[in-house]
mmCIF file of C-alpha atoms and ligand atoms in Angstrom:
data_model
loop_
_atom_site.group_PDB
_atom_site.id
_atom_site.type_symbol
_atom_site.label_atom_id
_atom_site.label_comp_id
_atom_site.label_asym_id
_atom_site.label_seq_id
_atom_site.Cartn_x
_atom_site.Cartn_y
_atom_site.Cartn_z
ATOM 1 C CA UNK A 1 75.312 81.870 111.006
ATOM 2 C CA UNK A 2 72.962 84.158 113.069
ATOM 3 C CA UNK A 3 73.320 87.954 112.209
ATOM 4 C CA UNK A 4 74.256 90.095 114.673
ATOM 5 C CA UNK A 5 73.336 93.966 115.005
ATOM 6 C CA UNK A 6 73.809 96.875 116.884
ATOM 7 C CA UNK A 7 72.833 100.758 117.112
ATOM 8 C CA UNK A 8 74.662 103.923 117.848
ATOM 9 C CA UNK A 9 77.408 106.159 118.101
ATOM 10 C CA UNK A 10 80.233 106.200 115.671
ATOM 11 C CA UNK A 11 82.923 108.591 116.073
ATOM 12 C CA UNK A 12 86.555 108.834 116.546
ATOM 13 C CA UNK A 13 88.696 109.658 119.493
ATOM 14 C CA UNK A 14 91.496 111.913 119.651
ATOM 15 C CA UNK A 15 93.935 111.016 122.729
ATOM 16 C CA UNK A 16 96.100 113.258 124.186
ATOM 17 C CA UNK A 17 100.008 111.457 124.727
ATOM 18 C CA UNK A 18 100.996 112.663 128.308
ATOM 19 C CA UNK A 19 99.129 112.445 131.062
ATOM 20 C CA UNK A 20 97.603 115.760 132.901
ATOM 21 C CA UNK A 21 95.138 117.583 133.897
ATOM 22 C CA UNK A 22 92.647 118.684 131.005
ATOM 23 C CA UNK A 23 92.870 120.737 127.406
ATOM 24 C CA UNK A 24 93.729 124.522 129.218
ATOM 25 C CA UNK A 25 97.130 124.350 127.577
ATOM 26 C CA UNK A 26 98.454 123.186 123.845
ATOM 27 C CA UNK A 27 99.743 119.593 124.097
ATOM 28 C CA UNK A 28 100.150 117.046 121.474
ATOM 29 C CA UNK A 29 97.120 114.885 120.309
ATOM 30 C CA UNK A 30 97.664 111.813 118.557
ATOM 31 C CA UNK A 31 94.448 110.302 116.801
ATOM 32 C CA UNK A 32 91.920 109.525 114.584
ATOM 33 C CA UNK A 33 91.461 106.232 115.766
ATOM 34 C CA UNK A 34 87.918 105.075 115.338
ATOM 35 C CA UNK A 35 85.860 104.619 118.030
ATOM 36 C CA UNK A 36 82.732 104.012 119.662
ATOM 37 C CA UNK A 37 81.402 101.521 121.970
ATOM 38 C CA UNK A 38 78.886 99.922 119.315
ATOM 39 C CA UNK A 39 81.472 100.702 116.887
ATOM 40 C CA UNK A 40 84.117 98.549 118.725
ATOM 41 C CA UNK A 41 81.324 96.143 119.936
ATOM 42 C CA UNK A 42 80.790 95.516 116.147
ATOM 43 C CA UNK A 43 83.895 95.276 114.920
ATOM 44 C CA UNK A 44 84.881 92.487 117.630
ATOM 45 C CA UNK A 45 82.329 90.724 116.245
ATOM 46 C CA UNK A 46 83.408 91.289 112.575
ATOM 47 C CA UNK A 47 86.749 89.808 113.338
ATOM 48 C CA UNK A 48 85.212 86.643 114.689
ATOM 49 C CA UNK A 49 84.000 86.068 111.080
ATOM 50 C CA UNK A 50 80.420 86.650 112.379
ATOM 51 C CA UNK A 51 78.091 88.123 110.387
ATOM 52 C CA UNK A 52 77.182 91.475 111.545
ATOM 53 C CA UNK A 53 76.521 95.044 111.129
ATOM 54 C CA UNK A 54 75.956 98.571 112.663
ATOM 55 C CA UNK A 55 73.395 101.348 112.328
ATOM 56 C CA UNK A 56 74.351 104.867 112.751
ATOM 57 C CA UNK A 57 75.442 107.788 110.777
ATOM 58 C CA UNK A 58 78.658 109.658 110.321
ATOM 59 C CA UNK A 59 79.060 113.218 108.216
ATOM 60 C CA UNK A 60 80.523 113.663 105.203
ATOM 61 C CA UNK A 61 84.168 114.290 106.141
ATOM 62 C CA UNK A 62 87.306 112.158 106.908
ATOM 63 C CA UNK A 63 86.482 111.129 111.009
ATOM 64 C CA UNK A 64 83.334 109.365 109.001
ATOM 65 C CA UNK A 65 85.452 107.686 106.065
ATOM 66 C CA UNK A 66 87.931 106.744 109.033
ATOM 67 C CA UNK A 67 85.472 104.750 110.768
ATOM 68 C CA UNK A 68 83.663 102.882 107.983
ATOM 69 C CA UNK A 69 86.712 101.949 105.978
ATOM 70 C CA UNK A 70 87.823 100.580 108.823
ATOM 71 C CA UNK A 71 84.524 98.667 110.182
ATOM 72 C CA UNK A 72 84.598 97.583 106.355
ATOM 73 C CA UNK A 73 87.406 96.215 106.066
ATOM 74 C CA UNK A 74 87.331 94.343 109.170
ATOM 75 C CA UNK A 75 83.802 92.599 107.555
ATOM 76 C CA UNK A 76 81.114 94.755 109.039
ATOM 77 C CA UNK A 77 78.165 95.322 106.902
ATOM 78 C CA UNK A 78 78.063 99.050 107.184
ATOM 79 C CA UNK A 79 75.006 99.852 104.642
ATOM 80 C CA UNK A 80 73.410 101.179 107.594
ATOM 81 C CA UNK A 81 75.359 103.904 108.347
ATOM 82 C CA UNK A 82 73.816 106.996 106.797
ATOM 83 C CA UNK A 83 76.089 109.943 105.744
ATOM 84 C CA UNK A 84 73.896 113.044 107.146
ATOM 85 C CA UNK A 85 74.956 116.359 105.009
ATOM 86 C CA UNK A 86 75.675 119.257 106.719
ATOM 87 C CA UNK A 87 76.352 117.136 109.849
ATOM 88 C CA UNK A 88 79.919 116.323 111.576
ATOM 89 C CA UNK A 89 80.694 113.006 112.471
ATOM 90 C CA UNK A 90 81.057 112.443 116.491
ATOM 91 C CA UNK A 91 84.391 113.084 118.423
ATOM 92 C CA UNK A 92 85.577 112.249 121.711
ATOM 93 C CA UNK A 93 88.975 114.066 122.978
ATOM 94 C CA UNK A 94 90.764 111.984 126.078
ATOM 95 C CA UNK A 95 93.200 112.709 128.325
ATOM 96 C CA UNK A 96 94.553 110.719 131.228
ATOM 97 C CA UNK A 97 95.226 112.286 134.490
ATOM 98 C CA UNK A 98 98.167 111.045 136.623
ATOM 99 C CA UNK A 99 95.410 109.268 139.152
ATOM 100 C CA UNK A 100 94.436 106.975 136.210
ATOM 101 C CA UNK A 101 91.329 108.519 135.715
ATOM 102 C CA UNK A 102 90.370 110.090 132.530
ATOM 103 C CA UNK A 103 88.921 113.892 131.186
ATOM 104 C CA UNK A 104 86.842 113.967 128.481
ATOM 105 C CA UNK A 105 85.433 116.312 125.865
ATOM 106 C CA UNK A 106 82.595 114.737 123.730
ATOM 107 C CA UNK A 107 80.956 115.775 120.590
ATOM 108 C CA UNK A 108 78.305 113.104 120.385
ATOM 109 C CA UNK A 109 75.111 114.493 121.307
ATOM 110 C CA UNK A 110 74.589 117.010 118.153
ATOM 111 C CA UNK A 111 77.047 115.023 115.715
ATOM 112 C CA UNK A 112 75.893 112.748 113.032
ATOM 113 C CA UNK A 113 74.733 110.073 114.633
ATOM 114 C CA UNK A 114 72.590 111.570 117.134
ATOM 115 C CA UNK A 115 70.600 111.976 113.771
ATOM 116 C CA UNK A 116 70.514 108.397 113.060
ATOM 117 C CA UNK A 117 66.913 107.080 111.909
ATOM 118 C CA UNK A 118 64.591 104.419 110.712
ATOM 119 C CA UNK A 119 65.268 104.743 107.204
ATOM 120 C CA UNK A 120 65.590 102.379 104.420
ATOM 121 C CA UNK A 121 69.039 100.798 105.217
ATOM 122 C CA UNK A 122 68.121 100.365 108.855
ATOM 123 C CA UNK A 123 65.243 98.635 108.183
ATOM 124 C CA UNK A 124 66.682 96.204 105.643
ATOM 125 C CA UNK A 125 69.315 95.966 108.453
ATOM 126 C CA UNK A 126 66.932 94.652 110.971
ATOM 127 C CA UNK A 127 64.683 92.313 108.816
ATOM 128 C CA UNK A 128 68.272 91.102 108.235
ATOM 129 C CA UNK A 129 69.096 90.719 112.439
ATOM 130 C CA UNK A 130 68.820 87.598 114.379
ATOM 131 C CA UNK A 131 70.258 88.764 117.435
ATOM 132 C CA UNK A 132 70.664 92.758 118.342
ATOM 133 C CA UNK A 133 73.293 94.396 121.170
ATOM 134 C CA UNK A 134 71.925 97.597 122.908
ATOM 135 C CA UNK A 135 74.569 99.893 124.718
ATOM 136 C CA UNK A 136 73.231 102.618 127.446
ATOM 137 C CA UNK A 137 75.978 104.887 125.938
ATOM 138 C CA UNK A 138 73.941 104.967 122.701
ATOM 139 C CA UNK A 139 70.593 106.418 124.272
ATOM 140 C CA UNK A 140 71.660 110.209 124.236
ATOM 141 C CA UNK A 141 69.262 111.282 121.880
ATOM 142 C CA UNK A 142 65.225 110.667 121.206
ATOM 143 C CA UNK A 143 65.893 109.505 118.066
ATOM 144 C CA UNK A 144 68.198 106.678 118.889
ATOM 145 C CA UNK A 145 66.128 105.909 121.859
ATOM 146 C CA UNK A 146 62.888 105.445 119.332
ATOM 147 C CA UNK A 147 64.784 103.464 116.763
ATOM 148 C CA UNK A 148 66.388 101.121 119.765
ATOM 149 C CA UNK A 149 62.736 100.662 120.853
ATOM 150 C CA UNK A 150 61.440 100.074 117.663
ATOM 151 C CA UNK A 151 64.495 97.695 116.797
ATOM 152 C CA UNK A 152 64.069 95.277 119.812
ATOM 153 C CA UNK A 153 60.104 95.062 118.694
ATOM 154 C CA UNK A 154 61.058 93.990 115.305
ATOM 155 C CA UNK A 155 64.005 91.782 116.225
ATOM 156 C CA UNK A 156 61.801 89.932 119.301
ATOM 157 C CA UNK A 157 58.561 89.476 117.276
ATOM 158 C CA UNK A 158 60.737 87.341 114.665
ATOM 159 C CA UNK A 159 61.743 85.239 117.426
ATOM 160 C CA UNK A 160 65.608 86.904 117.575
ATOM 161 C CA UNK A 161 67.240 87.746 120.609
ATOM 162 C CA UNK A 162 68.361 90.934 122.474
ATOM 163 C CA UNK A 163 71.417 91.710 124.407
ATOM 164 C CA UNK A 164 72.592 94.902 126.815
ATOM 165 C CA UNK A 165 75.419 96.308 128.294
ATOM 166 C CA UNK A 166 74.372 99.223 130.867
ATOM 167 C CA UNK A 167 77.673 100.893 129.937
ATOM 168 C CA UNK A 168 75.645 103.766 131.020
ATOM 169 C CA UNK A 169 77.836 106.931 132.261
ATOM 170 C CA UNK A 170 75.769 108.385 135.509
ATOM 171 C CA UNK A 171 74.943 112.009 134.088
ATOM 172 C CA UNK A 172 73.041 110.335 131.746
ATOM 173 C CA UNK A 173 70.501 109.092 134.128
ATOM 174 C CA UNK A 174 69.288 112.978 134.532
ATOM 175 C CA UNK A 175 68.386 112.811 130.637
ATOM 176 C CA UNK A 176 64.422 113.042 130.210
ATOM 177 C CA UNK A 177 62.901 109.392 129.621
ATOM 178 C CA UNK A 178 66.356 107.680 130.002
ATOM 179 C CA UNK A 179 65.021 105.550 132.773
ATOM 180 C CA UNK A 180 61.951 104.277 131.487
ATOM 181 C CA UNK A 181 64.334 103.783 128.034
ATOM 182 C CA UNK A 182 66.401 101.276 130.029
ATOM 183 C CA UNK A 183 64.188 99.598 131.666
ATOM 184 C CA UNK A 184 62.316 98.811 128.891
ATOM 185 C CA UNK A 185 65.800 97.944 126.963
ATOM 186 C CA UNK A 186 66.498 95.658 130.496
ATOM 187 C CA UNK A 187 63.142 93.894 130.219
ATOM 188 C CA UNK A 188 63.891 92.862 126.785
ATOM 189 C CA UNK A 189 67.072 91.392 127.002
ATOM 190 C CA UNK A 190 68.118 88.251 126.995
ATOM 191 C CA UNK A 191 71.231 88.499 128.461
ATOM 192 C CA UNK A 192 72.563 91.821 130.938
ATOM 193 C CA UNK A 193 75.999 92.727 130.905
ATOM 194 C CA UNK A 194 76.906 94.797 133.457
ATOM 195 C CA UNK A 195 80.101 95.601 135.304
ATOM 196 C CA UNK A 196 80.777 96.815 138.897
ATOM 197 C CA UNK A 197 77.403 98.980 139.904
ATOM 198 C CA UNK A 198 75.582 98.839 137.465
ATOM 199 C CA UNK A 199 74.206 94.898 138.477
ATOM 200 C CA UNK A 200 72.151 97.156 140.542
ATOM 201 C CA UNK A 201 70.718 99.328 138.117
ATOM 202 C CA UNK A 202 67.187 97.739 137.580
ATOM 203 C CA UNK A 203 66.703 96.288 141.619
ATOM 204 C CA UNK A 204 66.233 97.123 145.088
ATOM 205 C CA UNK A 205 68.871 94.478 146.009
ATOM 206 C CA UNK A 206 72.074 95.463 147.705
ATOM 207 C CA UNK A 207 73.844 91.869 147.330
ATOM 208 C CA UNK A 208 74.773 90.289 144.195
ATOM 209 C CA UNK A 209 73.331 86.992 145.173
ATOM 210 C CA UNK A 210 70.281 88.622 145.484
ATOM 211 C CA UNK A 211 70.178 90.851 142.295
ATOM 212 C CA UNK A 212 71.056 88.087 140.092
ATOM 213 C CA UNK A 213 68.142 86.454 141.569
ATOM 214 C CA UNK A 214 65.757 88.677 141.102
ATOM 215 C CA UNK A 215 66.631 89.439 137.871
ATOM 216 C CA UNK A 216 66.627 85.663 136.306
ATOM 217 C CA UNK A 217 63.186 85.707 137.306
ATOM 218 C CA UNK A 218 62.598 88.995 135.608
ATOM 219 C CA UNK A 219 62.601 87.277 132.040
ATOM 220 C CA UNK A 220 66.566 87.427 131.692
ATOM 221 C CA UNK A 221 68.032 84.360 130.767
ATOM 222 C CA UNK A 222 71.658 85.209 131.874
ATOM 223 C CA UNK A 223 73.343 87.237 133.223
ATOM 224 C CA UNK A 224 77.040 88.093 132.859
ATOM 225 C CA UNK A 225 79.073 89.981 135.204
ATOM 226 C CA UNK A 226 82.451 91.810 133.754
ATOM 227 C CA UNK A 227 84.819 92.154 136.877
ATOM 228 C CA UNK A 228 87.785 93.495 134.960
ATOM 229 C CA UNK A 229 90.971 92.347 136.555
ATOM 230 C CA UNK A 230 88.913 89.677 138.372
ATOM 231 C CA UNK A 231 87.609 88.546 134.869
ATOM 232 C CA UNK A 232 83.540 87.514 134.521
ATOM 233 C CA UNK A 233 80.844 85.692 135.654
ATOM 234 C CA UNK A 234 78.073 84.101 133.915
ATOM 235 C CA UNK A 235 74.800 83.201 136.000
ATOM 236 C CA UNK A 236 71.857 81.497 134.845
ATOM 237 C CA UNK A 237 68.931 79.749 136.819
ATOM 238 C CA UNK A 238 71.455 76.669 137.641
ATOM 239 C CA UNK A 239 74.278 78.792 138.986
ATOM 240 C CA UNK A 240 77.158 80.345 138.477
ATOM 241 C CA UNK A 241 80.228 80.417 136.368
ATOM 242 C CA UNK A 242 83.076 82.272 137.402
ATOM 243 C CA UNK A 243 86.481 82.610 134.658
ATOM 244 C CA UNK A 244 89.495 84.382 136.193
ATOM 245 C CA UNK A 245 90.845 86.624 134.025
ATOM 246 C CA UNK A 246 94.529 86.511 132.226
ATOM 247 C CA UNK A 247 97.464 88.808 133.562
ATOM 248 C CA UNK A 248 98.152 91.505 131.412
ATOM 249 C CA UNK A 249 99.564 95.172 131.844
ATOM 250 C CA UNK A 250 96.295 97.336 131.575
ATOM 251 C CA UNK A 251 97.473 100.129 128.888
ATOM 252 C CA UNK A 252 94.318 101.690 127.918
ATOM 253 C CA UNK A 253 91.111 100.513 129.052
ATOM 254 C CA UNK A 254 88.944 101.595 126.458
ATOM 255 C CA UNK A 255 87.414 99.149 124.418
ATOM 256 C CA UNK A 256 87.535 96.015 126.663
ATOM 257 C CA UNK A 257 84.249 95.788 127.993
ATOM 258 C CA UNK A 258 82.805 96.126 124.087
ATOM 259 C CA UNK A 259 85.255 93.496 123.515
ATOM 260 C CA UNK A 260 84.565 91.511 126.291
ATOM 261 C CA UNK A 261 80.971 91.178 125.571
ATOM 262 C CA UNK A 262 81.251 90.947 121.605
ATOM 263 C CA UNK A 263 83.169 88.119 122.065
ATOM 264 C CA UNK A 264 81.110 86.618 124.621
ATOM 265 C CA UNK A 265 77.714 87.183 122.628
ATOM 266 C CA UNK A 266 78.963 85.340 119.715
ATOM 267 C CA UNK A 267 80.055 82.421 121.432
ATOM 268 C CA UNK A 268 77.261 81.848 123.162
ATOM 269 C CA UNK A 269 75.262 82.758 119.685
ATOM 270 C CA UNK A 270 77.304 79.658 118.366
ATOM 271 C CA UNK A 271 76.517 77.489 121.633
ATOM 272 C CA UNK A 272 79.448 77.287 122.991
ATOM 273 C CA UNK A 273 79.538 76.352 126.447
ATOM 274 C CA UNK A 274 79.346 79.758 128.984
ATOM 275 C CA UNK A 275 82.821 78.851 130.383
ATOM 276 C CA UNK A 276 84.261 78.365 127.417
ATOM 277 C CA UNK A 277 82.773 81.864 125.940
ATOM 278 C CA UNK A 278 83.798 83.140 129.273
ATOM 279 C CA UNK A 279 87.514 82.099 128.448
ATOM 280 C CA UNK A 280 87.241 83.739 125.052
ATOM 281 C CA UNK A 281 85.775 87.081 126.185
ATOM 282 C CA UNK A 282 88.281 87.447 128.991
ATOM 283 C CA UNK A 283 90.928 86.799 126.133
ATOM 284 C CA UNK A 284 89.280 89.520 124.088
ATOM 285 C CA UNK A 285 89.430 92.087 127.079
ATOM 286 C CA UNK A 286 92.561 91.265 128.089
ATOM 287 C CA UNK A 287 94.167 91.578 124.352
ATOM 288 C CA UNK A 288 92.024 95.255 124.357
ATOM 289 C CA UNK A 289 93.693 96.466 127.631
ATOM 290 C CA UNK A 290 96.934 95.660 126.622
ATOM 291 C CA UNK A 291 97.239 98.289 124.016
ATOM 292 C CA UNK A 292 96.645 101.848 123.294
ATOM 293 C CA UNK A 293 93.442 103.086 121.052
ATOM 294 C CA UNK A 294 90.203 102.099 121.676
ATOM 295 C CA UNK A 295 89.669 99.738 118.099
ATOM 296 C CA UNK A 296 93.053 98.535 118.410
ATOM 297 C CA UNK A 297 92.916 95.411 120.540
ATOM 298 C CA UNK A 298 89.794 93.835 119.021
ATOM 299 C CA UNK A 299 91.084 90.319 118.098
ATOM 300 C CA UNK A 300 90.815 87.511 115.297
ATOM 301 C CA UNK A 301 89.616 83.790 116.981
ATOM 302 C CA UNK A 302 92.993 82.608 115.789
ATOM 303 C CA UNK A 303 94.805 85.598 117.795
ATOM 304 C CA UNK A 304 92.411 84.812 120.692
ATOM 305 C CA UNK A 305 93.776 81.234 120.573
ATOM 306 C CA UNK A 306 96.889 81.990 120.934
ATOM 307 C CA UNK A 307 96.685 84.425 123.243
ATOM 308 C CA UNK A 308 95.073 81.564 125.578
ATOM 309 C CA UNK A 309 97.663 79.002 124.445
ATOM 310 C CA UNK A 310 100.812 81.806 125.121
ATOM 311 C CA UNK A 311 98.974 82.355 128.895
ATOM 312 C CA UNK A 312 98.088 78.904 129.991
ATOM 313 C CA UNK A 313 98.720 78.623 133.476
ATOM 314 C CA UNK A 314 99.647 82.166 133.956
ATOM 315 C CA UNK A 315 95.866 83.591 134.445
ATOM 316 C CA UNK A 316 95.358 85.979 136.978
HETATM 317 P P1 LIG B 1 83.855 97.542 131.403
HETATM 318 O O1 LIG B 1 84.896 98.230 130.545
HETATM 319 O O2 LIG B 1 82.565 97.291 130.667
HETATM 320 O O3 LIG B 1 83.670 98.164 132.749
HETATM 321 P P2 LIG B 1 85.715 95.586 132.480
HETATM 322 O O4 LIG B 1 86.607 96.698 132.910
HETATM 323 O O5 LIG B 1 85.251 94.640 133.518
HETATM 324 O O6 LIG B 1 84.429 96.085 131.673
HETATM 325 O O7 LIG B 1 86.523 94.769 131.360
HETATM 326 C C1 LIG B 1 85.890 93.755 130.605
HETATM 327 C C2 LIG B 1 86.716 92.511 130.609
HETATM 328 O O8 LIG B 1 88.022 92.785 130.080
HETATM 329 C C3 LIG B 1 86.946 91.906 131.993
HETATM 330 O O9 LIG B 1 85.864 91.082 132.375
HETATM 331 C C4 LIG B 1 88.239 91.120 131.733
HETATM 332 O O10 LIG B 1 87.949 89.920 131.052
HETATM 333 C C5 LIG B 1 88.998 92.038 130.787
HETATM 334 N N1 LIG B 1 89.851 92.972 131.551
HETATM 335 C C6 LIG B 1 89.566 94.250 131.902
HETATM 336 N N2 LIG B 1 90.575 94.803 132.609
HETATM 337 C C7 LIG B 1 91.526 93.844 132.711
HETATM 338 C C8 LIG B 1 92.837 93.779 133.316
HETATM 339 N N3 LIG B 1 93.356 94.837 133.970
HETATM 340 N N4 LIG B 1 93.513 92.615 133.222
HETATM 341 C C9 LIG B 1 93.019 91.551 132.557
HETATM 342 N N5 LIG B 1 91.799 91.547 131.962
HETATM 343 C C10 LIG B 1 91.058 92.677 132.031
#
């Protein structure tokens, strides 16, 4: 089975339980819970019975241990994540507001695994890769960027392939070199998984039809669209596939996009038809939305079965 990698942040996420505005007054937090979007990309994959693994670093205190006993234990090779002395492992504190939308405080940029390098575990990591995921969330600092370029050299030249999900927030687009990081990232990748504006990220086109279409002749092979509760699409150079997604209360949307696509990149790693992967990844996301903590809804292939058999008819 084809080995599937991926680089970047690991941290955890400390959520705070009632809704409001901000951190200006004491309220209860609830948390660790590990986090990450490579972190929960990987992990997805893990619990697919893939074999995979992550490269990053965490600090030598509990948020770290948190995170890799838990990748670990879910099957994740994690001999690539370095423990950096006299660094902190990454945190992100999260609190809804009533309008749905969500306040953040991150600790990523100078934690741990903004430190993360090309050293001897991440090497033997990537001689071991036949397929690596890229996430635009992971590019916040020039060392990342530099091993991410360096990765997708090494992984392409032995014939492996590359995916991306944008999953870019737009602040980071005013970074130094973060353009010209994507769009190098973009022109590498096999398959693009964006959601909502991001499709138009790396083209002058204003309609869909037209994006995808320039970009399949850009050197992508597919390209597949995450439309939350719409569910996905998967284009290629013969058309379109479109996979409604299953009704579910959304409960916490964190996760389900790294879900989504971890599920859908091993399937189609495996071969499986794109509708059928389709099926599977909008299973994955749906099972992430549906409950709180942003590593808790990743899903075994036998609970994504079931899943599909308990919602037969009743997709959205
Ligand atoms: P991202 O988090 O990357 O923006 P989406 O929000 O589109 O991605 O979610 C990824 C996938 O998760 C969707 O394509 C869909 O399969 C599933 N999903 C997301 N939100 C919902 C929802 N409210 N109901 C059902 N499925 C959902």
């Amino acid at each position: 089975m084809k080995k599937i990698v991926t680089i970047g942040e690991v941290l955890v996420e400390i959520m705070a339980e009632e809704r409001g505005n901000g951190f200006l007054e004491p309220i209860t937090l609830v948390g660790p819970f590990p986090s990450g979007a490579p972190a929960i990309f990987i992990d997805q994959v893990a619990k697919l019975g893939q074999p995979c693994g992550i490269i990053s670093a965490v600090g030598p205190d509990d948020f770290g241990t948190v995170n890799v006993e838990r990748l670990k234990a879910d099957g994740v090779d994690v001999s690539a994540i370095a423990v950096i002395p006299d660094a902190v492992t990454g945190s992100a504190f999260v609190r809804y507001r009533e309008d749905g939308n969500r306040n953040f405080i991150f600790n990523i940029r100078q934690s741990a695994c903004g430190q993360v390098s090309l050293d001897q575990g991440a090497e033997k990591m990537l001689r071991e890769a036949d397929h690596l995921h890229v996430m635009g969330s992971s590019l916040f600092s020039d060392n990342i960027v530099t091993l991410i370029r360096a990765a997708i050299g090494q992984v392409k030249e032995k014939g492996g392939t590359v995916s991306f999900d944008p999953n870019i927030r737009k602040e980071m687009l005013d970074f130094p070199g973060m353009r010209e990081a994507l769009v190098h990232i973009f022109e590498n990748a096999d398959i693009f998984l964006p959601s909502g504006e991001e499709l138009f990220l790396f083209t002058e086109a204003k309609e869909e039809e037209a994006a995808i279409a320039e970009i399949l002749t850009r050197g992508t092979k597919a390209v597949v669209i995450k439309r939350g509760a719409e569910g996905a699409s998967y284009f290629d150079t013969s058309g379109e596939t479109r996979v409604p997604a299953f009704a579910v209360e959304e409960i916490d949307p964190t996760g389900a996009g790294d879900s989504f696509g971890a599920t859908f990149v091993t399937f189609w790693l495996r071969g499986v038809s794109p509708e059928d992967a389709l099926l599977m990844a909008n299973a994955s996301g749906a099972r992430a939305v549906g409950v709180k903590g942003p590593m808790s809804g990743t899903s075994t292939g036998a609970e994504l079965q079931d899943f599909i058999e308990r919602h037969k008819g009743i997709r959205a």
